[in-house]
PDB file of C-alpha atoms and ligand atoms in Angstrom:
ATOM      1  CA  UNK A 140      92.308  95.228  88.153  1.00  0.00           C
ATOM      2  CA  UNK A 141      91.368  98.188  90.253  1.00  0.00           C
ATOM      3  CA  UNK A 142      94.058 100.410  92.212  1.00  0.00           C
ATOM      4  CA  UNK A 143      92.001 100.769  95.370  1.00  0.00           C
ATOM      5  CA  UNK A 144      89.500  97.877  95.305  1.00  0.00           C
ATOM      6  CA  UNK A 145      87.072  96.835  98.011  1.00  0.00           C
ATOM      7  CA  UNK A 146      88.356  93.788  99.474  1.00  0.00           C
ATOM      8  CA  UNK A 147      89.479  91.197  97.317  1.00  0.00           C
ATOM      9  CA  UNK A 148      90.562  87.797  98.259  1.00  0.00           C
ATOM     10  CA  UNK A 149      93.025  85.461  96.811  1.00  0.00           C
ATOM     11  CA  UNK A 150      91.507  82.249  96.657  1.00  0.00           C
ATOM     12  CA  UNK A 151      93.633  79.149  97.501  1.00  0.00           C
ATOM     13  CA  UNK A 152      94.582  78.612  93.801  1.00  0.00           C
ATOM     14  CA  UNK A 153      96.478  82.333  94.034  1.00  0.00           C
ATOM     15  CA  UNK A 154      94.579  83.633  90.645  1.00  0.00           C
ATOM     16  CA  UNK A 155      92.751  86.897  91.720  1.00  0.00           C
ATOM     17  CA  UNK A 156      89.515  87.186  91.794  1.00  0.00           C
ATOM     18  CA  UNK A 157      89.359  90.540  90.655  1.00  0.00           C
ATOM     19  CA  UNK A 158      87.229  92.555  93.419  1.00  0.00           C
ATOM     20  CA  UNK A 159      84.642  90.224  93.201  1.00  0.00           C
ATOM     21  CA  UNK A 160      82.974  88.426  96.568  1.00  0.00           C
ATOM     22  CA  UNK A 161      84.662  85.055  97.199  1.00  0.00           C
ATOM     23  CA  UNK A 162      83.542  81.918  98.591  1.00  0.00           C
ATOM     24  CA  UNK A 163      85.593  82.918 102.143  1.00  0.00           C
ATOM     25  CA  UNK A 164      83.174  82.665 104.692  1.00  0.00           C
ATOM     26  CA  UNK A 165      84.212  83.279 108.026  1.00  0.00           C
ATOM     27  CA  UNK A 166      84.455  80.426 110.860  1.00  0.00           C
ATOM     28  CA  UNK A 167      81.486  82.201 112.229  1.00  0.00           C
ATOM     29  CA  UNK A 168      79.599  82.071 109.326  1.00  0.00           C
ATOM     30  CA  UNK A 169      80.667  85.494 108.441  1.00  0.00           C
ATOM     31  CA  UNK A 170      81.286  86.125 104.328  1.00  0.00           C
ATOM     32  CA  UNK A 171      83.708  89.310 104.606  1.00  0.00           C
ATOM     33  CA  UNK A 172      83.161  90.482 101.155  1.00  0.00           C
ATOM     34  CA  UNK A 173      79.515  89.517 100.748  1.00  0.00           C
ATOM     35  CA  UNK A 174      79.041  91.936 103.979  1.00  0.00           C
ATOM     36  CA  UNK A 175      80.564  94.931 102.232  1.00  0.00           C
ATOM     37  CA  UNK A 176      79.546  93.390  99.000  1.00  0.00           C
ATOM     38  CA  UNK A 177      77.834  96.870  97.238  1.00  0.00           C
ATOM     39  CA  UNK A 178      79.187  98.917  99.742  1.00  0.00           C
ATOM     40  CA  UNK A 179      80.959 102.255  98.681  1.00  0.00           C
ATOM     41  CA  UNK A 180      84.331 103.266  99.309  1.00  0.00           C
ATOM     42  CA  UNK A 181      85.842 106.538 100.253  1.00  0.00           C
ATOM     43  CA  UNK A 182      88.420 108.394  99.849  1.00  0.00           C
ATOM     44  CA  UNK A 183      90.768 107.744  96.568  1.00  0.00           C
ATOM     45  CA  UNK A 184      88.533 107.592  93.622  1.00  0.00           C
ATOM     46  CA  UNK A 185      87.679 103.795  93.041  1.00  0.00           C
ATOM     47  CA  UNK A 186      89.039 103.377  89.742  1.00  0.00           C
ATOM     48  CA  UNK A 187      90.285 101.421  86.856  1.00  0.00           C
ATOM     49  CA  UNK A 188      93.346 102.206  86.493  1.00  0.00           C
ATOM     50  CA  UNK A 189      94.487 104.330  83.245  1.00  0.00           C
ATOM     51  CA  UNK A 190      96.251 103.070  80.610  1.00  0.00           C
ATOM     52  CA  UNK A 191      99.661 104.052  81.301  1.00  0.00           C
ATOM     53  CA  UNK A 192     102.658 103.455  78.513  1.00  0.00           C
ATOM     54  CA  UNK A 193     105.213 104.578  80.669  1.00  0.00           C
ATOM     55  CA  UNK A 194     104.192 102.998  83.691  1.00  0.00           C
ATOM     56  CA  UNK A 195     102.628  99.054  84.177  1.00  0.00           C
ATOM     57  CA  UNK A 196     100.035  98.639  87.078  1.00  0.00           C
ATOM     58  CA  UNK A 197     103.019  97.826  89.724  1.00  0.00           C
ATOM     59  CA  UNK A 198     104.685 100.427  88.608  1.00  0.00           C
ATOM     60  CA  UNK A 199     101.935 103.050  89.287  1.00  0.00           C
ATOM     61  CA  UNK A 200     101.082 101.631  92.520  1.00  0.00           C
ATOM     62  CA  UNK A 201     104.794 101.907  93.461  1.00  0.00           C
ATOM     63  CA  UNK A 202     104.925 105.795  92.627  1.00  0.00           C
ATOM     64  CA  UNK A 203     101.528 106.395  94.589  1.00  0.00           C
ATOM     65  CA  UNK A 204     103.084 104.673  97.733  1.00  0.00           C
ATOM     66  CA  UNK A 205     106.448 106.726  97.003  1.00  0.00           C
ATOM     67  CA  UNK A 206     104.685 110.093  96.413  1.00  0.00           C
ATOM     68  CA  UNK A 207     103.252 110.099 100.225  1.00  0.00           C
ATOM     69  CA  UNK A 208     100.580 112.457  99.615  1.00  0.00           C
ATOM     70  CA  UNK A 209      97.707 112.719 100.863  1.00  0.00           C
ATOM     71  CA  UNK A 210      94.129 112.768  99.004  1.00  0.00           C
ATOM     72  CA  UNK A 211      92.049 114.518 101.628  1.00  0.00           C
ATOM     73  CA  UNK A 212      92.435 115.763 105.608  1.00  0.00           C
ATOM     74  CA  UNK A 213      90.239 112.939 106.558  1.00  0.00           C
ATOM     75  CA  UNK A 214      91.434 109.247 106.576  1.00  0.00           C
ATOM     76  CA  UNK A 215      89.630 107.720 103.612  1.00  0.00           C
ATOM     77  CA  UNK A 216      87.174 105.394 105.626  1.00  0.00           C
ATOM     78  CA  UNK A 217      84.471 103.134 104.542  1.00  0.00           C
ATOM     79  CA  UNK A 218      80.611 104.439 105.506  1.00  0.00           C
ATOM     80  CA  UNK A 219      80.447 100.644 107.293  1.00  0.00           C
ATOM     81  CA  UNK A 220      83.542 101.048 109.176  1.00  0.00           C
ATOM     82  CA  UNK A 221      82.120 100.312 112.333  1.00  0.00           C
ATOM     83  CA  UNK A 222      78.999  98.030 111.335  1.00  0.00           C
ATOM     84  CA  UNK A 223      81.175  95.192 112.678  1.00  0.00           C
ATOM     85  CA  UNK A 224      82.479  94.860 116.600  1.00  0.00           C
ATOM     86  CA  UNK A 225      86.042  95.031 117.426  1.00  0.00           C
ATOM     87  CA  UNK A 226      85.843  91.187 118.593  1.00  0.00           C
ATOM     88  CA  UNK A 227      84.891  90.377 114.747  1.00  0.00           C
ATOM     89  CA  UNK A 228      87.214  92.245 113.231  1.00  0.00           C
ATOM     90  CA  UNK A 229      90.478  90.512 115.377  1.00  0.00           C
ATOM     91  CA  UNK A 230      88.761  87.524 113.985  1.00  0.00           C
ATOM     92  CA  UNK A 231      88.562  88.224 110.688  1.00  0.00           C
ATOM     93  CA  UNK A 232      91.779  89.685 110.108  1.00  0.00           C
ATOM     94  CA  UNK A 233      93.289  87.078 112.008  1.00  0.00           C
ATOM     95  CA  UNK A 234      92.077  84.500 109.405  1.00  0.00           C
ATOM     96  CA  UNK A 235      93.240  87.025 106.845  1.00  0.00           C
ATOM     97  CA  UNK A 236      96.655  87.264 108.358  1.00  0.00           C
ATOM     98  CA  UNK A 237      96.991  83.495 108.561  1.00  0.00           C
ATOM     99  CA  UNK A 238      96.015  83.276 104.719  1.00  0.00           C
ATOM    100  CA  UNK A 239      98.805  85.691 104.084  1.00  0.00           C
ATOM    101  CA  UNK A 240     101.133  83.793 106.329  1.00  0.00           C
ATOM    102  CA  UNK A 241     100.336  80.824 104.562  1.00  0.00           C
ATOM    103  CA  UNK A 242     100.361  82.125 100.929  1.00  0.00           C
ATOM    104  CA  UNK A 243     104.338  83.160 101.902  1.00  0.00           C
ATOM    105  CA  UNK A 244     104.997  79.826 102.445  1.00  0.00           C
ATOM    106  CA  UNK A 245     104.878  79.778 106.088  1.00  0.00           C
ATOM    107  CA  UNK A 246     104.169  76.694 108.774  1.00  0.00           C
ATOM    108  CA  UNK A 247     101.340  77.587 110.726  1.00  0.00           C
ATOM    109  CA  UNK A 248     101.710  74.791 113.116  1.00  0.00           C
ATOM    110  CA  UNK A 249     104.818  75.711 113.773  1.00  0.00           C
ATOM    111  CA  UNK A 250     105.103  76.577 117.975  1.00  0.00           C
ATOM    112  CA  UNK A 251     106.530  79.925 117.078  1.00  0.00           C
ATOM    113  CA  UNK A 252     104.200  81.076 113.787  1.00  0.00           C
ATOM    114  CA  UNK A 253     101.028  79.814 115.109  1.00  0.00           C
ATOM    115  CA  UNK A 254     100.004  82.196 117.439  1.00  0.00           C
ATOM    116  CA  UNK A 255     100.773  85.458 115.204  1.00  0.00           C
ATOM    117  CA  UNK A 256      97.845  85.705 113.096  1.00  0.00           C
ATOM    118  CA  UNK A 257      95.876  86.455 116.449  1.00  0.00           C
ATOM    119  CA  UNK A 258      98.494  88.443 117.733  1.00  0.00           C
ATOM    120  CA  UNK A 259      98.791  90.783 114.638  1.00  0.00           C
ATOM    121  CA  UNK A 260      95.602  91.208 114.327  1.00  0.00           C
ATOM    122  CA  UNK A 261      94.688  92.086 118.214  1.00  0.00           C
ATOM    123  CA  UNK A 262      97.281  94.708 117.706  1.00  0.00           C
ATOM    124  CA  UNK A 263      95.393  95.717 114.790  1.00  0.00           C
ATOM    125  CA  UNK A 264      92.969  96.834 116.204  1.00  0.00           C
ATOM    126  CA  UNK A 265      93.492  97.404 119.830  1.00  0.00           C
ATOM    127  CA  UNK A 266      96.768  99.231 119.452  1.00  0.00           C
ATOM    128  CA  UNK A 267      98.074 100.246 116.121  1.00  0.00           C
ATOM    129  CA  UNK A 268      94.871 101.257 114.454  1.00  0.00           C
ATOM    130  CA  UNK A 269      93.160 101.868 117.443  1.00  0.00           C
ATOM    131  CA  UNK A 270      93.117 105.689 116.301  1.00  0.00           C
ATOM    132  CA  UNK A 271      90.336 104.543 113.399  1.00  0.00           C
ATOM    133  CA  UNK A 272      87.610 104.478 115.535  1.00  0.00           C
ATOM    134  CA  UNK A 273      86.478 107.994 116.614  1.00  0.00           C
ATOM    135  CA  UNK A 274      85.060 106.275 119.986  1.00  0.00           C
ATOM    136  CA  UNK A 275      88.744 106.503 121.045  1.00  0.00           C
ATOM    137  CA  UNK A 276      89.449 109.997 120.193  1.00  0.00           C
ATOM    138  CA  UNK A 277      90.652 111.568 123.847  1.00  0.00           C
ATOM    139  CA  UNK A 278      88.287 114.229 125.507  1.00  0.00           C
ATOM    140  CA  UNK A 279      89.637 117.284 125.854  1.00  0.00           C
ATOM    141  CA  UNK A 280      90.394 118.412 129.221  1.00  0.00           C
ATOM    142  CA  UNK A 281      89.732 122.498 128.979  1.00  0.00           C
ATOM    143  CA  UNK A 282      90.500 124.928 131.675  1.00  0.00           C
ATOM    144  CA  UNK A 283      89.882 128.730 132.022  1.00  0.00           C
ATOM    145  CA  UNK A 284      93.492 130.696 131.511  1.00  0.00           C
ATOM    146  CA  UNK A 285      92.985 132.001 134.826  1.00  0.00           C
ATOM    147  CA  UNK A 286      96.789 133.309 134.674  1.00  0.00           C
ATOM    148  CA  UNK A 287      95.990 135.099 131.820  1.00  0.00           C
ATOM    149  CA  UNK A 288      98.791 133.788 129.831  1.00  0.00           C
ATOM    150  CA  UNK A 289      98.779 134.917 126.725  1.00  0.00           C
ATOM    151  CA  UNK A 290     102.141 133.907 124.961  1.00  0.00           C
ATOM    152  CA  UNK A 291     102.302 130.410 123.120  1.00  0.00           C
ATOM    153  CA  UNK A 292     103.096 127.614 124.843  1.00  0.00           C
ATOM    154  CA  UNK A 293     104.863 125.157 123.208  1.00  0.00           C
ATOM    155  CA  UNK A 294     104.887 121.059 123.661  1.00  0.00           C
ATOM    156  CA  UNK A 295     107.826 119.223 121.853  1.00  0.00           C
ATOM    157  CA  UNK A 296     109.599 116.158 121.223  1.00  0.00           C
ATOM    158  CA  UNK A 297     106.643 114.164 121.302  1.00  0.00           C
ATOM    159  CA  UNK A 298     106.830 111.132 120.215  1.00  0.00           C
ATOM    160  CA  UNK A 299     105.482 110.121 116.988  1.00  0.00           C
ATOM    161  CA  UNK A 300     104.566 105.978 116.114  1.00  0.00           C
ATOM    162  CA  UNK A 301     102.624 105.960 113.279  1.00  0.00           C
ATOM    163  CA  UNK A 302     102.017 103.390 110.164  1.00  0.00           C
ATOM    164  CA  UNK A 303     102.677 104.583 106.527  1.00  0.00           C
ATOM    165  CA  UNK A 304      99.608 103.517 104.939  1.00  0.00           C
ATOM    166  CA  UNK A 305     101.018 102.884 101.771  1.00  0.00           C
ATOM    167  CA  UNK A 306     103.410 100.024 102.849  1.00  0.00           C
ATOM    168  CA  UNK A 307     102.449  99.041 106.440  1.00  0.00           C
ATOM    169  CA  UNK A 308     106.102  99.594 107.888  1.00  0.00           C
ATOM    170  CA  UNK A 309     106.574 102.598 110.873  1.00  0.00           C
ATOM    171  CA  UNK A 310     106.839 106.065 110.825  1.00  0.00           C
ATOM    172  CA  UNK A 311     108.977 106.841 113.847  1.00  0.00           C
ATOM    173  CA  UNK A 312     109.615 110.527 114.481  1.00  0.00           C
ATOM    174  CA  UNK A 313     108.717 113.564 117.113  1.00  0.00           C
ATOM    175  CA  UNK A 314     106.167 116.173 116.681  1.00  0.00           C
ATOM    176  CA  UNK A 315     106.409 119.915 118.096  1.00  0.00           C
ATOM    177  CA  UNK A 316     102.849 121.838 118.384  1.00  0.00           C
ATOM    178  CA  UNK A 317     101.745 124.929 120.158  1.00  0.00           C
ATOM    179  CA  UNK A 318      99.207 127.123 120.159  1.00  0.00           C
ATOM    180  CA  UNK A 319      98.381 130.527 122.046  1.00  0.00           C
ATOM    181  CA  UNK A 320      95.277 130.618 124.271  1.00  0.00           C
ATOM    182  CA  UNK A 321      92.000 132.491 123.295  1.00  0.00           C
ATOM    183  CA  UNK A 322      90.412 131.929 126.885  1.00  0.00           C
ATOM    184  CA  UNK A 323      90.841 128.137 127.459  1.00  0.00           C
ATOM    185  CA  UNK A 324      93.821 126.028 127.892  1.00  0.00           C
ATOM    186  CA  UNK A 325      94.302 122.610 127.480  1.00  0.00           C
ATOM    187  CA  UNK A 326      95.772 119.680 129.600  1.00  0.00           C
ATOM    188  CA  UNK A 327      99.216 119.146 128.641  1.00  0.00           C
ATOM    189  CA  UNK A 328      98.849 115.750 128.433  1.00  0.00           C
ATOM    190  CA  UNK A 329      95.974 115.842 125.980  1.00  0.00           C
ATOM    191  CA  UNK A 330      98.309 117.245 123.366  1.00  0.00           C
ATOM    192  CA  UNK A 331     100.482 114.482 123.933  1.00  0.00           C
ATOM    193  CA  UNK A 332      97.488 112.681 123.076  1.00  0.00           C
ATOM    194  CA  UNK A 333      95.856 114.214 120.535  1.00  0.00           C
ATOM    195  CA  UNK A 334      99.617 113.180 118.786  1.00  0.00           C
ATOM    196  CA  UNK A 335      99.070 109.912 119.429  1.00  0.00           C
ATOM    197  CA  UNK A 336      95.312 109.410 119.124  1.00  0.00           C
ATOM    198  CA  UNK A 337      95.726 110.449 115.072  1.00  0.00           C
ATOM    199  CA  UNK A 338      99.145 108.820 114.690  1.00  0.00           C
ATOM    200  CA  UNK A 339      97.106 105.292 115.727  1.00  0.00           C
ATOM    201  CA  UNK A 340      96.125 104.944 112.065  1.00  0.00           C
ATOM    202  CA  UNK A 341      97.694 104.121 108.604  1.00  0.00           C
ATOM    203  CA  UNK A 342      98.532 107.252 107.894  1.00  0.00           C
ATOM    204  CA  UNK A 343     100.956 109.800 105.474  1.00  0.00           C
ATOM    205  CA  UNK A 344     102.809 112.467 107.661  1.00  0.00           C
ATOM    206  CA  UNK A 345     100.972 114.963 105.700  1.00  0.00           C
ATOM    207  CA  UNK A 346      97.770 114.408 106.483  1.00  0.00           C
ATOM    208  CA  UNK A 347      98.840 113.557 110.603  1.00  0.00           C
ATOM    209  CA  UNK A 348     100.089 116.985 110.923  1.00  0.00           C
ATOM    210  CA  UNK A 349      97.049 118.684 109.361  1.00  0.00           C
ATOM    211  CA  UNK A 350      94.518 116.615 111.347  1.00  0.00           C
ATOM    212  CA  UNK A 351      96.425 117.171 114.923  1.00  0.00           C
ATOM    213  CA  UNK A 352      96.485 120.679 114.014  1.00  0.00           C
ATOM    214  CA  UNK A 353      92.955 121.118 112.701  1.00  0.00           C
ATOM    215  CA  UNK A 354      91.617 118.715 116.308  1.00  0.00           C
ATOM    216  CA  UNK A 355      93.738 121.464 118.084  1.00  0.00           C
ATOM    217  CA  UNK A 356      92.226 124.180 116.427  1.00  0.00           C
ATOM    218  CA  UNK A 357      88.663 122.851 117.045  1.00  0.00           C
ATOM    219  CA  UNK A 358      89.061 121.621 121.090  1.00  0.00           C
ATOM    220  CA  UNK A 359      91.118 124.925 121.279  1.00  0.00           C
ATOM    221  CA  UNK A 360      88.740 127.461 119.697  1.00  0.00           C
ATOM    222  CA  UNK A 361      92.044 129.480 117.998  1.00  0.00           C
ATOM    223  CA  UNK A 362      92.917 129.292 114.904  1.00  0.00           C
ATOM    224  CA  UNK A 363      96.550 129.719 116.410  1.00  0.00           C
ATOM    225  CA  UNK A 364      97.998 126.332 116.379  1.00  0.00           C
ATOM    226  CA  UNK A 365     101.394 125.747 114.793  1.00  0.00           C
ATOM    227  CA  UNK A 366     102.152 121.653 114.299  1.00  0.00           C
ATOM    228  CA  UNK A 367     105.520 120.661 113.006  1.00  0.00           C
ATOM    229  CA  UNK A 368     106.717 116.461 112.722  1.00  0.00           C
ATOM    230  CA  UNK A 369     110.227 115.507 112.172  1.00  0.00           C
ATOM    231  CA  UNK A 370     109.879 111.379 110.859  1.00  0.00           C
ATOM    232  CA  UNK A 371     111.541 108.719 109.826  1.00  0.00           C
ATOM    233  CA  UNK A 372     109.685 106.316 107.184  1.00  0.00           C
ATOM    234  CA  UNK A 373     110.649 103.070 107.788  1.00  0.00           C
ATOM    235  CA  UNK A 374     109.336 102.414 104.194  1.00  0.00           C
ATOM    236  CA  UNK A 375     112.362 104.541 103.254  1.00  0.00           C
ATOM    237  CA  UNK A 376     114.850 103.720 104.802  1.00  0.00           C
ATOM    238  CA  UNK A 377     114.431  99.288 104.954  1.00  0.00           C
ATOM    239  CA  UNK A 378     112.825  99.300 101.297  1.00  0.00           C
ATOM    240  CA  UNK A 379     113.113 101.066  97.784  1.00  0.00           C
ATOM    241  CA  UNK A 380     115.855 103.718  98.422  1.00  0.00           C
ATOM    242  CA  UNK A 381     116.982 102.283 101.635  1.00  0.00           C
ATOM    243  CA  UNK A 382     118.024 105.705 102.933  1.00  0.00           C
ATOM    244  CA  UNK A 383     118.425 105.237 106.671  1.00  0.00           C
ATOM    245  CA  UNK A 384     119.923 108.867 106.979  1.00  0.00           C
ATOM    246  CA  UNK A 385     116.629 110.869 105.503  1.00  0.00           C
ATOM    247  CA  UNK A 386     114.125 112.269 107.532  1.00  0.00           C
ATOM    248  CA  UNK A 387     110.914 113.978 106.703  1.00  0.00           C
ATOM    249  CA  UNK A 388     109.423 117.176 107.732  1.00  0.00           C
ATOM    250  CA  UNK A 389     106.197 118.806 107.806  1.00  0.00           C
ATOM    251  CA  UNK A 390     104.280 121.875 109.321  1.00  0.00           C
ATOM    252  CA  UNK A 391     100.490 123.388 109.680  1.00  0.00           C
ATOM    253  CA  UNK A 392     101.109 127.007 110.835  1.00  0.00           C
ATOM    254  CA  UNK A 393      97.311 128.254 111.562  1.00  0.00           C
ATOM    255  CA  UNK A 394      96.336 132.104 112.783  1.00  0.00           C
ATOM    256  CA  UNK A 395      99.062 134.221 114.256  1.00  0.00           C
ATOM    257  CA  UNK A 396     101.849 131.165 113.339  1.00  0.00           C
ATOM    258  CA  UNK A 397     101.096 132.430 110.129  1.00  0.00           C
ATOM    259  CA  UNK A 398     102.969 135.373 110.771  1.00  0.00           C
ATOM    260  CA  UNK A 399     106.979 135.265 110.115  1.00  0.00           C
ATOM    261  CA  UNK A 400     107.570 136.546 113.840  1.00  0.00           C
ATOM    262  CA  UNK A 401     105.214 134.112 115.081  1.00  0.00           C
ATOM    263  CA  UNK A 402     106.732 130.979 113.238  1.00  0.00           C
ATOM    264  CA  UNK A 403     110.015 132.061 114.164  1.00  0.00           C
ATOM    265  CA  UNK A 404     109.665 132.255 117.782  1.00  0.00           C
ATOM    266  CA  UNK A 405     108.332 128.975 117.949  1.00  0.00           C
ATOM    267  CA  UNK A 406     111.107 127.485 115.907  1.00  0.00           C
ATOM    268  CA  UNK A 407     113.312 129.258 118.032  1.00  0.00           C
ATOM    269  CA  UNK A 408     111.985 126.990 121.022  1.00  0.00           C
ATOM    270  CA  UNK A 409     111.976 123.882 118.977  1.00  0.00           C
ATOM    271  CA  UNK A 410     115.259 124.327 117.837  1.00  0.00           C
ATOM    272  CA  UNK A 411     116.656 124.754 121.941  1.00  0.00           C
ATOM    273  CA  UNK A 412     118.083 121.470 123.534  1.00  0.00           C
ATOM    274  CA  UNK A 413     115.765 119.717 125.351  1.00  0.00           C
ATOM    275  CA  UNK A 414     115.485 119.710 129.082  1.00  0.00           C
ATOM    276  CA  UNK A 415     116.452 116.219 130.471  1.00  0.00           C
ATOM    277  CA  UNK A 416     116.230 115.972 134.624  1.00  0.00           C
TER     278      UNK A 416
HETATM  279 ZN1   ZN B 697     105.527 104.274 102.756  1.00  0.00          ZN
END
């Protein structure tokens, strides 16, 4: 049994077929695991899973998804993430989903059931997850800091949707990031969407704040960008520990946030009441 297998399928008699390609081919003729049959994963090392005498196999995967950490700054993708089209992979995971459905115990000809497969997985990959594929990543909208402003400006309260990507449920939170000019500023929006843009993935909140900041840093050319997310983990608080009360923070101070006078002022600002109009 592997922790972080390719993809395996449960064939209809539920025994597992242990990583290796099934027999589901695709309406289209399409054999999911026979396409990334030999194909390498990335990200988490791919392997057996240790003999453990405190912990059994569930056990282990359980503390990985509670530990929230995150492996690398990149999302762990596959090198053939985008050798299919979006169009096949709505189909695909909507015969997935439906074979998940259906393995719960679920009527799929029921009026109300039958149509979520296809819904799930359009928002999959058009919404959700839309975030995966770098074709999606916003431009950055530059101008020349023709006022010549040279204190930080600061963007916060913006809102934060993300997936945990160890248990599918919602991250719901706000994130606070600023940065101070070296010659170029951005359009404000574009933070807004930067936020969003990386939050459109199954993520950990670690990782999201280090890749907004270090996408900031890079469209920005300064090394002074300060990130901060304030998040509720739906995997928290409606599973395990059920703590609806916790929240989680993190921060990526780059450059000059590195400095305590820095840091401060902007968590002076964040800390101010919003405006509301
Ligand atoms: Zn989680």
């Amino acid at each position: 049994m592997k922790l972080n297998g390719t993809s395996s399928n449960i064939p209809p008699n539920g025994t597992s077929t242990n990583g290796q390609p099934s027999n589901g081919n695709h309406k289209n003729g399409y054999a999911l695991n026979k396409h990334f049959a030999g194909m390498p994963d990335h990200g988490m090392p791919d392997h057996d899973v240790p003999d453990n005498e405190l912990l059994n196999h569930d056990e282990l995967v359980d503390e990985i998804g509670d530990a929230h950490g995150a492996a690398s700054i990149d999302t762990p993708m596959r090198s053939d993430a985008f050798a299919i089209d979006d169009d096949l992979k709505i189909d695909l995971i909507e015969e997935h989903f439906r074979e998940i459905m259906s393995i719960l115990g679920l009527d799929l000809t029921d009026d109300s059931l039958k149509g979520s497969p296809r819904r799930v997985a359009k928002m999959y990959v058009n919404e959700i997850f839309s975030g995966l594929n770098p074709a999606n990543k916003p431009a950055p909208t530059l101008f020349d800091n023709k006022f010549r402003y040279n204190e930080m400006l600061v963007e916060k309260d913006i809102t934060v949707q993300t997936y945990c990507e160890h248990h599918f449920v919602p991250i719901i939170g706000r994130a606070h990031v600023a940065y101070i000019s070296s010659g170029k500023v951005i359009g404000l929006s574009k933070l807004n969407r930067v936020v969003e843009y990386f939050s459109k993935r199954p993520q950990v909140q670690e990782r999201l704040t280090i890749q907004i900041a270090e996408e900031l840093k890079r469209v920005l050319e300064t090394d002074d960008v300060a990130v901060i997310i304030d998040a509720k983990h739906l995997c928290v608080s409606t599973r395990g520990v059920r703590d609806i009360n916790s929240s989680t923070t993190t921060s990526a101070y780059g450059g000059k946030f590195s400095e305590e006078a820095t840091k401060q002022e902007f968590l002076r600002y964040v800390a101010q009441p919003s405006v509301t109009i």
